[in-house]
PDB file of N, CA and C in Angstrom:
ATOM      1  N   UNK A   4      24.242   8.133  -7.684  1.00 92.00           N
ATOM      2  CA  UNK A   4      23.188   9.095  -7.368  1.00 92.00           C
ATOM      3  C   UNK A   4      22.996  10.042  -8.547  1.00 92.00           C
ATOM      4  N   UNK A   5      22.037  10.507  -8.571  1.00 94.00           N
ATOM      5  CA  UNK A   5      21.586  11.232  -9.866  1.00 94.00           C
ATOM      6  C   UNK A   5      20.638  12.734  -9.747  1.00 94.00           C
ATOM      7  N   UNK A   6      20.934  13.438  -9.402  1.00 97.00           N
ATOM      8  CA  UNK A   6      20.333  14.920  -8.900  1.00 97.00           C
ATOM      9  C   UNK A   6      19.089  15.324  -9.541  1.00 97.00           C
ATOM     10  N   UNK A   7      18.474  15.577  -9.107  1.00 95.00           N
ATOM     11  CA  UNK A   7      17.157  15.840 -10.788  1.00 95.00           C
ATOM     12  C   UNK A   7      15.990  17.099  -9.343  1.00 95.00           C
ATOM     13  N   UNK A   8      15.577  17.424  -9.698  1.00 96.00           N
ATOM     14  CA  UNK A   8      14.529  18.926  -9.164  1.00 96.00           C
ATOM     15  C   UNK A   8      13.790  18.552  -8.701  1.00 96.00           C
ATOM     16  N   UNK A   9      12.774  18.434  -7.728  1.00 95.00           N
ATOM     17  CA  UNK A   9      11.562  18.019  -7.453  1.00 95.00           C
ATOM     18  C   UNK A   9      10.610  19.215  -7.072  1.00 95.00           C
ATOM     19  N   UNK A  10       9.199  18.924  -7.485  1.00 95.00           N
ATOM     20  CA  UNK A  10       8.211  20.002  -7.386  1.00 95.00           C
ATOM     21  C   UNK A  10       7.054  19.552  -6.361  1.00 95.00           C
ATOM     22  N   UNK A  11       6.350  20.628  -5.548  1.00 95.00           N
ATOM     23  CA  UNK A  11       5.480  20.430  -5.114  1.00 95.00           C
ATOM     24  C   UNK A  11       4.175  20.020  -5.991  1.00 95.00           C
ATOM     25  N   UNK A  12       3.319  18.898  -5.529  1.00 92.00           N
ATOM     26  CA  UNK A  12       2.249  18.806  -6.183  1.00 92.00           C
ATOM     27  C   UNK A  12       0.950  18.678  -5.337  1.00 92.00           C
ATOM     28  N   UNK A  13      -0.544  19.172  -5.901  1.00 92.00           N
ATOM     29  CA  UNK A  13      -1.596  18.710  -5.461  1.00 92.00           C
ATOM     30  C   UNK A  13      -2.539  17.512  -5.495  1.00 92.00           C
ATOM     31  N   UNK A  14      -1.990  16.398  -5.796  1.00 92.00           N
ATOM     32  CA  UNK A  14      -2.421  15.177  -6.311  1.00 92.00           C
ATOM     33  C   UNK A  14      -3.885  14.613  -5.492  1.00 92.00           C
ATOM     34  N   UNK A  15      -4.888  14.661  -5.760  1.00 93.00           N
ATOM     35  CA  UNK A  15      -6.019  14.134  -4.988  1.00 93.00           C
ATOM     36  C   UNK A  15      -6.087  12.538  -5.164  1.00 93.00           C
ATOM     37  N   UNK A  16      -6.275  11.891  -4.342  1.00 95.00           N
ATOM     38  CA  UNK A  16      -6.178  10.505  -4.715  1.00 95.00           C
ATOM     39  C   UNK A  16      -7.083   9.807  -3.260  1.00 95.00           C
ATOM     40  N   UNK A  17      -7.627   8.411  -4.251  1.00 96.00           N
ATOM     41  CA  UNK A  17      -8.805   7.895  -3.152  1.00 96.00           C
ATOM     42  C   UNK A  17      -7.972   7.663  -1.866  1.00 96.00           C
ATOM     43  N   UNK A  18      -9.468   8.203  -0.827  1.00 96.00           N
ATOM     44  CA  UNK A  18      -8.258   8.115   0.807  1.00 96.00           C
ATOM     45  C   UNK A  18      -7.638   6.698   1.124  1.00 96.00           C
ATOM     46  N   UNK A  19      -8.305   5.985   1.308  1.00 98.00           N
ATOM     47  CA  UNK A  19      -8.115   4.524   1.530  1.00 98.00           C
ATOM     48  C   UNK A  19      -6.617   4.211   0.890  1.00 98.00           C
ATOM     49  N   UNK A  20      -6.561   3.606  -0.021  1.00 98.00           N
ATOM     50  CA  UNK A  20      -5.516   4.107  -1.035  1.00 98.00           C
ATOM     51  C   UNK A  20      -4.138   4.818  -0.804  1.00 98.00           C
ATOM     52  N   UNK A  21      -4.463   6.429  -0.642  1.00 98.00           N
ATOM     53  CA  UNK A  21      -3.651   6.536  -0.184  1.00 98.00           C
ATOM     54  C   UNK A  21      -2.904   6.545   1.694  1.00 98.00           C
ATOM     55  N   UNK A  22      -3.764   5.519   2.016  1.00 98.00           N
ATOM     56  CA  UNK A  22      -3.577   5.493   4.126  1.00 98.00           C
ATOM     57  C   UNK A  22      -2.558   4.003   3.745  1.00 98.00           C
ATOM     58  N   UNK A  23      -2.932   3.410   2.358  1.00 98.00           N
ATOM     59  CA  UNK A  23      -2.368   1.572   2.044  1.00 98.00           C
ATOM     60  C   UNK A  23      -0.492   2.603   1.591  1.00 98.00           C
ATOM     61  N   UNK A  24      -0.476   3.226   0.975  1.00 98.00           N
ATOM     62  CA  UNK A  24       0.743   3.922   0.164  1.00 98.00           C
ATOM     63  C   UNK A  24       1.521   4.740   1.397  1.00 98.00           C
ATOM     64  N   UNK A  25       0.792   5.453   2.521  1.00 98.00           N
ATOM     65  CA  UNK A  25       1.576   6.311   3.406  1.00 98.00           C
ATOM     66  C   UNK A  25       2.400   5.019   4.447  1.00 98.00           C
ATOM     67  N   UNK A  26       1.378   3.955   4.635  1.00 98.00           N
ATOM     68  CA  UNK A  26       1.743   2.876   5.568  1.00 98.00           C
ATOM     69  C   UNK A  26       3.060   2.185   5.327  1.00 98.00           C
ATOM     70  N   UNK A  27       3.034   1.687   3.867  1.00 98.00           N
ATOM     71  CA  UNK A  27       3.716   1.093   3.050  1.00 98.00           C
ATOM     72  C   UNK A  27       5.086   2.221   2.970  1.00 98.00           C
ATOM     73  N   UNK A  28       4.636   3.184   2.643  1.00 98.00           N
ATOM     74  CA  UNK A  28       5.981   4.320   2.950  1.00 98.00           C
ATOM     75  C   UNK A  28       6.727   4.045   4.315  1.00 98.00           C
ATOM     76  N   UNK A  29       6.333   4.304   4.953  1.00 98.00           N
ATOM     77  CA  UNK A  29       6.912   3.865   6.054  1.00 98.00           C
ATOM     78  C   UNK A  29       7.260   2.956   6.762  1.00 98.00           C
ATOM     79  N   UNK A  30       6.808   1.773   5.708  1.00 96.00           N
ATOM     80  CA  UNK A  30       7.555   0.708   6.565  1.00 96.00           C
ATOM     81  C   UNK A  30       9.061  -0.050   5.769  1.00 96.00           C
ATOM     82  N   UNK A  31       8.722   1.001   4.491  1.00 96.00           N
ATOM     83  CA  UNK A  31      10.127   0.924   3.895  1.00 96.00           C
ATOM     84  C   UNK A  31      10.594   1.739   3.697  1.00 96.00           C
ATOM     85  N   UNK A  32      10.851   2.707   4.936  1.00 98.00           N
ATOM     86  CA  UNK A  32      11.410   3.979   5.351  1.00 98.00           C
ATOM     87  C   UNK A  32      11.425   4.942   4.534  1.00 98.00           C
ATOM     88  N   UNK A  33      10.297   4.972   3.382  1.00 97.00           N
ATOM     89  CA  UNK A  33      11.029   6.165   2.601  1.00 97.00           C
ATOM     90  C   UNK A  33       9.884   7.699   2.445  1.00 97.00           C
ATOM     91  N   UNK A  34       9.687   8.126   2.281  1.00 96.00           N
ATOM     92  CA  UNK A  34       8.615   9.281   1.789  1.00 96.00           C
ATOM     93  C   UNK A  34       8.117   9.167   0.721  1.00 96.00           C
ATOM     94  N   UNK A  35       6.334   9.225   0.954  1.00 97.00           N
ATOM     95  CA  UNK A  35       5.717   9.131   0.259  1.00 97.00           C
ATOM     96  C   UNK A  35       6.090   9.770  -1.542  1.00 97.00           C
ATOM     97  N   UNK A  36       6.586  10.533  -1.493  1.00 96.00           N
ATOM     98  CA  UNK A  36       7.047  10.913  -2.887  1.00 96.00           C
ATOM     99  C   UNK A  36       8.149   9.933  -3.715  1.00 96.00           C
ATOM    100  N   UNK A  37       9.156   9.584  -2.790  1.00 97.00           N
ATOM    101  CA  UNK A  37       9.715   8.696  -3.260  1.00 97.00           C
ATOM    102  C   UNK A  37       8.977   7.090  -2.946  1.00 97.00           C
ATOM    103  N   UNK A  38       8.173   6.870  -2.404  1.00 98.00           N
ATOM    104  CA  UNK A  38       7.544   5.474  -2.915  1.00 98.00           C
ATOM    105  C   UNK A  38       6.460   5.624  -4.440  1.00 98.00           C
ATOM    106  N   UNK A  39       6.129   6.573  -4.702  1.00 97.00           N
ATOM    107  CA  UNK A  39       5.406   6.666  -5.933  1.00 97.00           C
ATOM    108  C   UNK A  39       6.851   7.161  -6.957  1.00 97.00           C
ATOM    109  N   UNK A  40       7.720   7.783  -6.811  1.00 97.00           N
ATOM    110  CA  UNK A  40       8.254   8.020  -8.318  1.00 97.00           C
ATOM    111  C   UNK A  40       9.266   6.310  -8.326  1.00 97.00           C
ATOM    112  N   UNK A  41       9.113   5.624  -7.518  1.00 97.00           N
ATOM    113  CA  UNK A  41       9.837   3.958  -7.576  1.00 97.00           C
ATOM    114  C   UNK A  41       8.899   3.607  -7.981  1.00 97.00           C
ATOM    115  N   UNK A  42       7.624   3.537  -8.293  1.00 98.00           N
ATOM    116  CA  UNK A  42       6.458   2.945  -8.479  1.00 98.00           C
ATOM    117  C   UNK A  42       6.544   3.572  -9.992  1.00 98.00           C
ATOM    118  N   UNK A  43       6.276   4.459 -10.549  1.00 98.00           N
ATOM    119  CA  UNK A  43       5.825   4.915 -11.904  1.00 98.00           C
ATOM    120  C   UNK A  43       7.121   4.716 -12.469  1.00 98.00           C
ATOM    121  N   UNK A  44       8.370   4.502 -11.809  1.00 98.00           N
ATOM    122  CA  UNK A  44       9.833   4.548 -12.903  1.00 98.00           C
ATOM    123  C   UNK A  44       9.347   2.922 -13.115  1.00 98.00           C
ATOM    124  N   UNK A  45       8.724   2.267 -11.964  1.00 98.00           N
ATOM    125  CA  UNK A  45       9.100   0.758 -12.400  1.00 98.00           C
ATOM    126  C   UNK A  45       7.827   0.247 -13.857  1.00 98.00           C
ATOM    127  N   UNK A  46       6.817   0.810 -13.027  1.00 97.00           N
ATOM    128  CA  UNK A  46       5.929   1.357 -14.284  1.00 97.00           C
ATOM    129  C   UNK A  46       6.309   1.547 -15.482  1.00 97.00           C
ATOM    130  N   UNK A  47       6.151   2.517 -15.887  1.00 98.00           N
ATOM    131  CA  UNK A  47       6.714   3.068 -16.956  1.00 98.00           C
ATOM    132  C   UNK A  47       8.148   2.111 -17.906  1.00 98.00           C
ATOM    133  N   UNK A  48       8.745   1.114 -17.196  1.00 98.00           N
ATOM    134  CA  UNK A  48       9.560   0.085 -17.576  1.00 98.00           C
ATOM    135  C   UNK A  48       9.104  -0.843 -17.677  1.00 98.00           C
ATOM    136  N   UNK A  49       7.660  -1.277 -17.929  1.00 98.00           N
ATOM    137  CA  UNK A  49       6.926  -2.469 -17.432  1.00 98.00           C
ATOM    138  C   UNK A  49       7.106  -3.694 -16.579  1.00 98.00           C
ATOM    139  N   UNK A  50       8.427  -2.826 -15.630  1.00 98.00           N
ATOM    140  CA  UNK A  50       8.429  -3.985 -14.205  1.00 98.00           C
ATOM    141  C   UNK A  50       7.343  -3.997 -13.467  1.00 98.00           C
ATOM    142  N   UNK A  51       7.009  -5.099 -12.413  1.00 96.00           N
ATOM    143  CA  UNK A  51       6.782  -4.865 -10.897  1.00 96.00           C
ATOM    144  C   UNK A  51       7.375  -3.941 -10.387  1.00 96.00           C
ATOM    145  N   UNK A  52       7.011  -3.013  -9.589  1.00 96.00           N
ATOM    146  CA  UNK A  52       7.516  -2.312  -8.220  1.00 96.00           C
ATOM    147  C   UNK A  52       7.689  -3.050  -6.899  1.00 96.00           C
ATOM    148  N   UNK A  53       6.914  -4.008  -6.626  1.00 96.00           N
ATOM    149  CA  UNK A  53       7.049  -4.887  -5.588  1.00 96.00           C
ATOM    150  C   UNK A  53       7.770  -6.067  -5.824  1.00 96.00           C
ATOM    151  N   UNK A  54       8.343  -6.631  -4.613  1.00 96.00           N
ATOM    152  CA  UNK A  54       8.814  -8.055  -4.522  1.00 96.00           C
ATOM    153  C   UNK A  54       7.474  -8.784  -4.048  1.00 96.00           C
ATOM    154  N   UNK A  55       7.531 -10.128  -3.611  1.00 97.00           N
ATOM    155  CA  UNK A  55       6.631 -11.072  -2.944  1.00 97.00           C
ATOM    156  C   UNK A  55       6.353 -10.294  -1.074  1.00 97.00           C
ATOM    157  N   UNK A  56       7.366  -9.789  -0.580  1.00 96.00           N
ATOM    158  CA  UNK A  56       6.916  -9.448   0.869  1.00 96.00           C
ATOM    159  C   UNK A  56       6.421  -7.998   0.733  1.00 96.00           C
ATOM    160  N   UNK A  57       6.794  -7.559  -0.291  1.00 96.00           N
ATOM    161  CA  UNK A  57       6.122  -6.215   0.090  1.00 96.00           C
ATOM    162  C   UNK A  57       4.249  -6.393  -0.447  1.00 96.00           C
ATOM    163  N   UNK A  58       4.192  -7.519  -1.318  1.00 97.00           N
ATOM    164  CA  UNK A  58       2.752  -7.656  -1.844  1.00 97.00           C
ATOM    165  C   UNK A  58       2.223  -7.828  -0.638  1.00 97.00           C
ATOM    166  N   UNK A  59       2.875  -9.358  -0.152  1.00 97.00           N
ATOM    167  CA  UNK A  59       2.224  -9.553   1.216  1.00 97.00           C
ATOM    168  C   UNK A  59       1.732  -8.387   2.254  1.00 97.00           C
ATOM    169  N   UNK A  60       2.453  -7.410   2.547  1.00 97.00           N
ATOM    170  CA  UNK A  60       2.600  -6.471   3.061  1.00 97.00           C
ATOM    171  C   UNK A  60       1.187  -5.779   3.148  1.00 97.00           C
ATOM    172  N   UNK A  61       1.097  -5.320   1.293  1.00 98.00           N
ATOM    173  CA  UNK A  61      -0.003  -4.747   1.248  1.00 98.00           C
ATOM    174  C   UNK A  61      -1.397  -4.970   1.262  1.00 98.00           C
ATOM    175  N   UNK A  62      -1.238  -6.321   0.736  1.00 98.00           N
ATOM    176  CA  UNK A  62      -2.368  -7.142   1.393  1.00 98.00           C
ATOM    177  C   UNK A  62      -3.061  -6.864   2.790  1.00 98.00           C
ATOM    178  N   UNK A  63      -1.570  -7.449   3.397  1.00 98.00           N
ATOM    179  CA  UNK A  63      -2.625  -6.601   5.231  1.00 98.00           C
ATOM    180  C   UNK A  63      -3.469  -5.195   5.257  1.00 98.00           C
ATOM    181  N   UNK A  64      -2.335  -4.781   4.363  1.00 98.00           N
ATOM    182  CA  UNK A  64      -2.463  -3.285   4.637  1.00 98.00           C
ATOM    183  C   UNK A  64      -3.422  -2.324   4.131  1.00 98.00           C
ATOM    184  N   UNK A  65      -3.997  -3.395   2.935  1.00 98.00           N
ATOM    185  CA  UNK A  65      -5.647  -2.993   2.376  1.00 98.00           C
ATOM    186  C   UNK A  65      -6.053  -3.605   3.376  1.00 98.00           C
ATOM    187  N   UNK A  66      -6.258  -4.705   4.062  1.00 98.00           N
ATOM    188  CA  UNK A  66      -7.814  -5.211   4.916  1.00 98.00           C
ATOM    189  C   UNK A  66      -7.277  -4.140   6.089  1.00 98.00           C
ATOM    190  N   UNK A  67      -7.041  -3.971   6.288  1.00 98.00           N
ATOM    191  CA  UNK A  67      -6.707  -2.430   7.711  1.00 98.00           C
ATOM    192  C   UNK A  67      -7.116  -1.683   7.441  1.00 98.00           C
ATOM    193  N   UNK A  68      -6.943  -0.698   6.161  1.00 98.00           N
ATOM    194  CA  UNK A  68      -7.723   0.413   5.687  1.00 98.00           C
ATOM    195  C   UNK A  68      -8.979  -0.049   4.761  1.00 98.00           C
ATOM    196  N   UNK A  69      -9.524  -1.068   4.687  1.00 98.00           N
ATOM    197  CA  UNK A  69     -10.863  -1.281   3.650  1.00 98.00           C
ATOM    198  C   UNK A  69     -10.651  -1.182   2.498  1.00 98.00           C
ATOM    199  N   UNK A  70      -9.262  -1.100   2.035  1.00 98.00           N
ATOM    200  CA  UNK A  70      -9.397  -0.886   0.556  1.00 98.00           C
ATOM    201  C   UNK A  70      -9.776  -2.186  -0.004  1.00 98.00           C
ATOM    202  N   UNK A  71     -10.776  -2.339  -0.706  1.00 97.00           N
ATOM    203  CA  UNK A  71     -11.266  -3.160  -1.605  1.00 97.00           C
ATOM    204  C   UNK A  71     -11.060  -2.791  -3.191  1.00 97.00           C
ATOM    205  N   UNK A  72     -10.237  -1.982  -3.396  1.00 97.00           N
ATOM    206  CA  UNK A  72     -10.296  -1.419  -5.218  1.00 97.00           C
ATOM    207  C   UNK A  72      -8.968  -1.994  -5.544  1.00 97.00           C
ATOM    208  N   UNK A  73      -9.405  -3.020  -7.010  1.00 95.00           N
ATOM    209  CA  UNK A  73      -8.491  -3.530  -7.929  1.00 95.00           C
ATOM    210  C   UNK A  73      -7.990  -2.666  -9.012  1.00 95.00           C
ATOM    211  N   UNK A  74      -7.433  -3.036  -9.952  1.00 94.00           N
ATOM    212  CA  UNK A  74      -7.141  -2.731 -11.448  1.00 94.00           C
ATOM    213  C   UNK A  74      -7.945  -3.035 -12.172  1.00 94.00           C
ATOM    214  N   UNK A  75      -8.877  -3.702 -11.579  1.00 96.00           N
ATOM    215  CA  UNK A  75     -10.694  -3.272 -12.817  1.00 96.00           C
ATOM    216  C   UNK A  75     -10.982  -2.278 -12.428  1.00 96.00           C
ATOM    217  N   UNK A  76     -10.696  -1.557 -11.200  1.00 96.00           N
ATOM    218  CA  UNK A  76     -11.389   0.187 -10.898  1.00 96.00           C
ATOM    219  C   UNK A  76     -11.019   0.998 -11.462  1.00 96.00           C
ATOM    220  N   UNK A  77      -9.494   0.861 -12.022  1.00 94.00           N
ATOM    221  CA  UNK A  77      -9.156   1.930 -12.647  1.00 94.00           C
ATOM    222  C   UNK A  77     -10.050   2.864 -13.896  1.00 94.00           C
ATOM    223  N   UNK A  78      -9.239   4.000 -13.736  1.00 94.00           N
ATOM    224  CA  UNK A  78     -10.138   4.659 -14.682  1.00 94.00           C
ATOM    225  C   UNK A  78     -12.142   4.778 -14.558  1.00 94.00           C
ATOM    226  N   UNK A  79     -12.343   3.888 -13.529  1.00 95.00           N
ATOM    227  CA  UNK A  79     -13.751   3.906 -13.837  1.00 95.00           C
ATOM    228  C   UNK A  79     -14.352   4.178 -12.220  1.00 95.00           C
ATOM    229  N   UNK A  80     -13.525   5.042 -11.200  1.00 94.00           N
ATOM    230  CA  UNK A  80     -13.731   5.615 -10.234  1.00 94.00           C
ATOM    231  C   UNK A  80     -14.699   7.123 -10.409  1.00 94.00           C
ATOM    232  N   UNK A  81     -15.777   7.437  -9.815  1.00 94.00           N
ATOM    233  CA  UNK A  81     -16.085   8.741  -9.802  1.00 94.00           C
ATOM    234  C   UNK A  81     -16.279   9.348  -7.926  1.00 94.00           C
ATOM    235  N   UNK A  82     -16.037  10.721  -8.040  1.00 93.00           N
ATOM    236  CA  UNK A  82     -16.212  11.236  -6.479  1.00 93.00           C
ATOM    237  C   UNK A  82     -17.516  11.161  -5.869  1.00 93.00           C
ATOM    238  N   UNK A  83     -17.926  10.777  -5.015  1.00 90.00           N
ATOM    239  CA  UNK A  83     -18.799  10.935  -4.067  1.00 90.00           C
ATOM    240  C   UNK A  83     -19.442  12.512  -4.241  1.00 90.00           C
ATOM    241  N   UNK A  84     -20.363  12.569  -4.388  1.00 83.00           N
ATOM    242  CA  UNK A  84     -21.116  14.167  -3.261  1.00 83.00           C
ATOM    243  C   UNK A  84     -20.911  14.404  -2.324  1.00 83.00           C
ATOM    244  N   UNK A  85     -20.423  16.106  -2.372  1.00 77.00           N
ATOM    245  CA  UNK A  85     -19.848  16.349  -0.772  1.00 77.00           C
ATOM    246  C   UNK A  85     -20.447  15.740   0.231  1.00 77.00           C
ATOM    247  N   UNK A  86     -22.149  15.701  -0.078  1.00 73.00           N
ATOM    248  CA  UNK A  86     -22.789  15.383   1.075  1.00 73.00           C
ATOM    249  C   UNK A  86     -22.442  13.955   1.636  1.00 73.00           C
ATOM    250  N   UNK A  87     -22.394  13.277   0.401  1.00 67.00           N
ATOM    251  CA  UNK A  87     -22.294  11.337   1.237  1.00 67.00           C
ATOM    252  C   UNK A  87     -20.570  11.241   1.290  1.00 67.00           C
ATOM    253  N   UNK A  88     -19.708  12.092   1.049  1.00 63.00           N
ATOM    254  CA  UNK A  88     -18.429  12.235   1.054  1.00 63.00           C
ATOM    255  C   UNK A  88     -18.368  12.093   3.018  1.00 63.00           C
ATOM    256  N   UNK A  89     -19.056  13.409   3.252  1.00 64.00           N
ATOM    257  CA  UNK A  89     -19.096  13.602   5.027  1.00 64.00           C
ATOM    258  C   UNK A  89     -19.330  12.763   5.388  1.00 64.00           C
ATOM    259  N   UNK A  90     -20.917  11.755   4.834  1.00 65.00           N
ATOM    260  CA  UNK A  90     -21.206  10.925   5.658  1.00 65.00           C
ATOM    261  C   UNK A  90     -20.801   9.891   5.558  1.00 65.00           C
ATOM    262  N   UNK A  91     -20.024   9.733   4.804  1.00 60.00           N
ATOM    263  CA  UNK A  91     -18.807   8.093   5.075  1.00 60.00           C
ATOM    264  C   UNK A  91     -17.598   8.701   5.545  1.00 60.00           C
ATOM    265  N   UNK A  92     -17.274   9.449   5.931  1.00 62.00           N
ATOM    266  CA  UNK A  92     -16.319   9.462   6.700  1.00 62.00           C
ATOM    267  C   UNK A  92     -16.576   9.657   8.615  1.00 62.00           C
ATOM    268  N   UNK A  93     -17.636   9.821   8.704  1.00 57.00           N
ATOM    269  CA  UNK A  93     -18.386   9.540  10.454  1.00 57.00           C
ATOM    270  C   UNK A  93     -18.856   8.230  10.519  1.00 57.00           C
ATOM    271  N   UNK A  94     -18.736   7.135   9.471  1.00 55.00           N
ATOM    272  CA  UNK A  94     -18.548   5.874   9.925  1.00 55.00           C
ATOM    273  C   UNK A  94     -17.741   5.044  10.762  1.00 55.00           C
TER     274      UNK A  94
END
């Protein structure tokens, strides 16, 4: 075990997205903070973070929440207007 500080953060991130990451948290028991700093350490090492069942996993777990966004989206996401922000979410 290895002790290190942790800070509160405000991280905005697409909803969808993050409903695929809270799900996925929990079904490998851990908190959302610690499923992203396992994700960016594995990152940042140029591993996978996933095995084969957890891909599977998420697979479901985008067609449940609609996520349709790849790694061609990256970087090339912009926000909605408050206004059509509201109105996709009363869909």
């Amino acid at each position: 075990m290895v002790t290190i500080e942790r800070i509160q953060t405000g991280v905005r991130m697409e909803r969808r997205l993050l409903k695929v990451l809270k799900a996925l948290a929990e079904y490998h028991d851990l908190s959302l903070g610690d499923l992203l700093e396992g994700i960016v350490l594995h990152a940042f090492e140029g591993k996978a973070p996933f095995g084969s069942e957890s891909i599977r996993r998420i697979a479901e777990l985008k067609k449940i929440y609609g996520l349709d966004l790849s790694v061609a989206h990256a970087h090339k996401l912009v926000e909605a207007s408050p206004a059509k922000r509201g109105a996709s979410r009363r869909k």
